[in-house]
Amino acid sequence: MSRPPHAKEKILAAYCGLLCEDGERAATMDATAARAGVSKGGLLYHFKSKEALAEAVIVRFGEIAARDVAEMAAAAEGPSRYYVQTSCQTDTELDDYFRAVLRLAQGNNAVAVQALESLHRQWLDLIRTEVADPHAAEAIMLIGEGLYYQTTLPGSWSRGTFEESLPQLLLQVDRLKAGN
């Protein structure tokens, strides 16, 4: 039987969820404490301010993103195929924190903007290790970003479409890698 999450982890998950669902304005300290099931004093014990909460989410995002970059670098199918295939995956820890940091960035949090830029740069750098043409590497990034966007849209039509087209998109990725 797994142990229950610590209060600090519950608070981070609650804040992250509020950011994703309702945005930064709704992700208040009171709302975060209520969602996490802790007192406001308990929340303040771990995070002295909303800024400290945001910083902790960005730090956790960096840790999760570093694991993804390492997996992408080591992927047997190569970074390009890995990137496109995993772009379809939502409801993951990386996706949750990515969306939360994106919400912080949309609120002009400079550290969040830097964290997102850094991850995108790392992904593109890995793709460029196997794709000589810089424009082809960017096209592969755009394929992945388009799939991610499509899979995060509401409605079943957006999720079903990529399942049919993913094999063909991966063949297109192979063509772009080969310079065709």
Coordinates of C-alpha atoms in Angstrom, one line a residue:
M1 CA 0.0 0.0 0.0
S2 CA 1.5 3.4 -1.0
R3 CA 1.8 6.1 1.6
P4 CA -0.4 9.1 1.4
P5 CA 1.1 12.3 -0.2
H6 CA 2.8 14.7 2.1
A7 CA 1.0 18.0 2.7
K8 CA 3.6 19.9 0.7
E9 CA 3.0 17.6 -2.3
K10 CA -0.7 17.9 -1.9
I11 CA -0.5 21.7 -1.8
L12 CA 1.7 21.8 -5.0
A13 CA -0.7 19.5 -6.8
A14 CA -3.7 21.6 -5.6
Y15 CA -2.1 24.8 -6.8
C16 CA -1.1 23.3 -10.1
G17 CA -4.6 22.0 -10.6
L18 CA -6.2 25.4 -9.9
L19 CA -3.8 27.1 -12.3
C20 CA -4.6 24.7 -15.0
E21 CA -8.4 24.8 -14.5
D22 CA -9.1 28.3 -13.5
G23 CA -6.0 30.4 -14.0
E24 CA -3.7 32.3 -11.8
R25 CA -6.3 34.7 -10.3
A26 CA -8.4 31.8 -9.1
A27 CA -5.4 30.0 -7.6
T28 CA -5.5 31.9 -4.3
M29 CA -3.8 30.8 -1.1
D30 CA -7.3 30.1 0.4
A31 CA -8.5 28.1 -2.6
T32 CA -5.2 26.1 -2.7
A33 CA -5.4 25.3 1.0
A34 CA -9.1 24.2 0.6
R35 CA -8.3 22.0 -2.4
A36 CA -5.3 20.4 -0.7
G37 CA -7.3 19.8 2.4
V38 CA -5.0 21.7 4.7
S39 CA -5.4 24.7 6.9
K40 CA -4.2 28.0 5.6
G41 CA -1.6 27.9 8.4
G42 CA -0.4 24.5 7.1
L43 CA -0.1 26.0 3.6
L44 CA 1.9 29.0 5.0
Y45 CA 4.2 26.6 6.9
H46 CA 5.4 25.2 3.5
F47 CA 4.9 28.3 1.3
K48 CA 5.1 31.8 2.7
S49 CA 3.4 33.4 -0.3
K50 CA 1.8 32.8 -3.6
E51 CA 5.1 33.7 -5.3
A52 CA 6.8 30.9 -3.3
L53 CA 4.1 28.5 -4.5
A54 CA 4.7 29.6 -8.1
E55 CA 8.4 29.2 -7.7
A56 CA 7.9 25.7 -6.3
V57 CA 5.7 24.7 -9.3
I58 CA 8.4 26.0 -11.7
V59 CA 11.1 24.1 -9.9
R60 CA 9.1 20.9 -10.0
F61 CA 8.4 21.5 -13.7
G62 CA 12.1 21.8 -14.2
E63 CA 12.7 18.4 -12.5
I64 CA 10.0 16.7 -14.5
A65 CA 11.2 18.3 -17.8
A66 CA 14.8 17.2 -17.1
R67 CA 13.6 13.6 -16.8
D68 CA 11.7 13.9 -20.1
V69 CA 14.7 15.4 -21.9
A70 CA 16.8 12.5 -20.6
E71 CA 14.3 10.0 -21.8
M72 CA 14.1 11.7 -25.2
A73 CA 17.9 11.7 -25.6
A74 CA 18.0 7.9 -24.8
A75 CA 14.9 6.9 -26.8
A76 CA 15.6 3.9 -29.0
E77 CA 13.3 5.4 -31.8
G78 CA 15.3 8.7 -31.7
P79 CA 14.5 12.1 -30.3
S80 CA 12.3 13.2 -33.2
R81 CA 9.9 10.2 -33.1
Y82 CA 9.9 10.3 -29.3
Y83 CA 8.9 14.0 -29.3
V84 CA 6.1 13.5 -31.8
Q85 CA 4.8 10.4 -30.1
T86 CA 4.8 11.8 -26.6
S87 CA 3.2 15.1 -27.8
C88 CA -0.1 13.1 -27.9
Q89 CA 0.2 12.3 -24.2
T90 CA -1.9 14.4 -21.9
D91 CA -2.9 13.8 -18.3
T92 CA 0.7 13.1 -17.3
E93 CA 2.7 14.8 -14.6
L94 CA 4.7 16.7 -17.3
D95 CA 1.5 17.8 -19.0
D96 CA 0.0 19.0 -15.6
Y97 CA 3.1 21.0 -14.7
F98 CA 3.6 22.3 -18.3
R99 CA 0.1 23.7 -18.4
A100 CA 0.5 25.2 -14.9
V101 CA 3.8 26.9 -15.8
L102 CA 2.2 28.1 -19.1
R103 CA -0.5 29.7 -17.1
L104 CA 2.1 31.4 -14.9
A105 CA 3.9 32.6 -18.1
Q106 CA 0.7 34.0 -19.5
G107 CA 0.5 36.1 -16.3
N108 CA 3.9 37.6 -17.1
N109 CA 6.0 35.4 -14.7
A110 CA 9.4 35.9 -16.2
V111 CA 10.8 32.7 -14.5
A112 CA 8.0 30.6 -16.0
V113 CA 8.7 32.1 -19.4
Q114 CA 12.4 31.2 -19.1
A115 CA 11.5 27.6 -18.0
L116 CA 9.3 27.0 -21.0
E117 CA 11.8 28.5 -23.4
S118 CA 14.5 26.4 -21.9
L119 CA 12.5 23.2 -22.3
H120 CA 11.6 24.0 -25.9
R121 CA 15.2 24.8 -26.7
Q122 CA 16.3 21.5 -25.2
W123 CA 13.7 19.6 -27.2
L124 CA 14.7 21.3 -30.4
D125 CA 18.4 20.8 -29.7
L126 CA 17.8 17.1 -29.3
I127 CA 15.9 16.9 -32.6
R128 CA 18.7 18.8 -34.3
T129 CA 21.1 16.0 -33.3
E130 CA 19.5 13.8 -35.9
V131 CA 18.0 16.3 -38.3
A132 CA 20.6 18.3 -40.4
D133 CA 18.2 20.8 -41.9
P134 CA 17.2 23.3 -39.2
H135 CA 13.9 24.0 -40.9
A136 CA 13.1 20.3 -41.0
A137 CA 13.8 20.2 -37.2
E138 CA 11.5 23.1 -36.7
A139 CA 8.8 21.3 -38.8
I140 CA 9.1 18.3 -36.5
M141 CA 8.6 20.5 -33.5
L142 CA 5.5 22.0 -35.1
I143 CA 4.1 18.6 -35.8
G144 CA 4.5 17.7 -32.1
E145 CA 3.1 21.0 -31.0
G146 CA 0.1 20.7 -33.3
L147 CA -0.6 17.2 -32.0
Y148 CA -0.4 18.5 -28.4
Y149 CA -2.7 21.4 -29.2
Q150 CA -5.2 19.0 -30.9
T151 CA -5.2 16.5 -28.1
T152 CA -5.9 19.2 -25.5
L153 CA -8.9 20.6 -27.2
P154 CA -12.3 19.6 -25.7
G155 CA -14.4 17.0 -27.4
S156 CA -13.7 13.5 -28.6
W157 CA -13.1 14.4 -32.3
S158 CA -9.8 16.1 -31.3
R159 CA -8.4 13.0 -29.6
G160 CA -9.5 10.4 -32.2
T161 CA -8.0 12.1 -35.2
F162 CA -4.4 11.8 -34.2
E163 CA -4.7 8.1 -33.5
E164 CA -5.4 7.5 -37.2
S165 CA -2.9 10.0 -38.5
L166 CA 0.0 9.4 -36.1
P167 CA 1.6 6.5 -38.1
Q168 CA 1.6 8.7 -41.2
L169 CA 3.0 11.7 -39.3
L170 CA 5.8 9.5 -38.0
L171 CA 6.6 8.5 -41.6
Q172 CA 6.7 12.2 -42.4
V173 CA 9.1 12.7 -39.5
D174 CA 11.3 10.0 -41.0
R175 CA 11.3 11.8 -44.3
L176 CA 12.2 15.1 -42.7
K177 CA 15.0 13.4 -40.8
A178 CA 16.3 11.9 -44.0
G179 CA 16.1 15.3 -45.9
N180 CA 13.4 14.1 -48.3

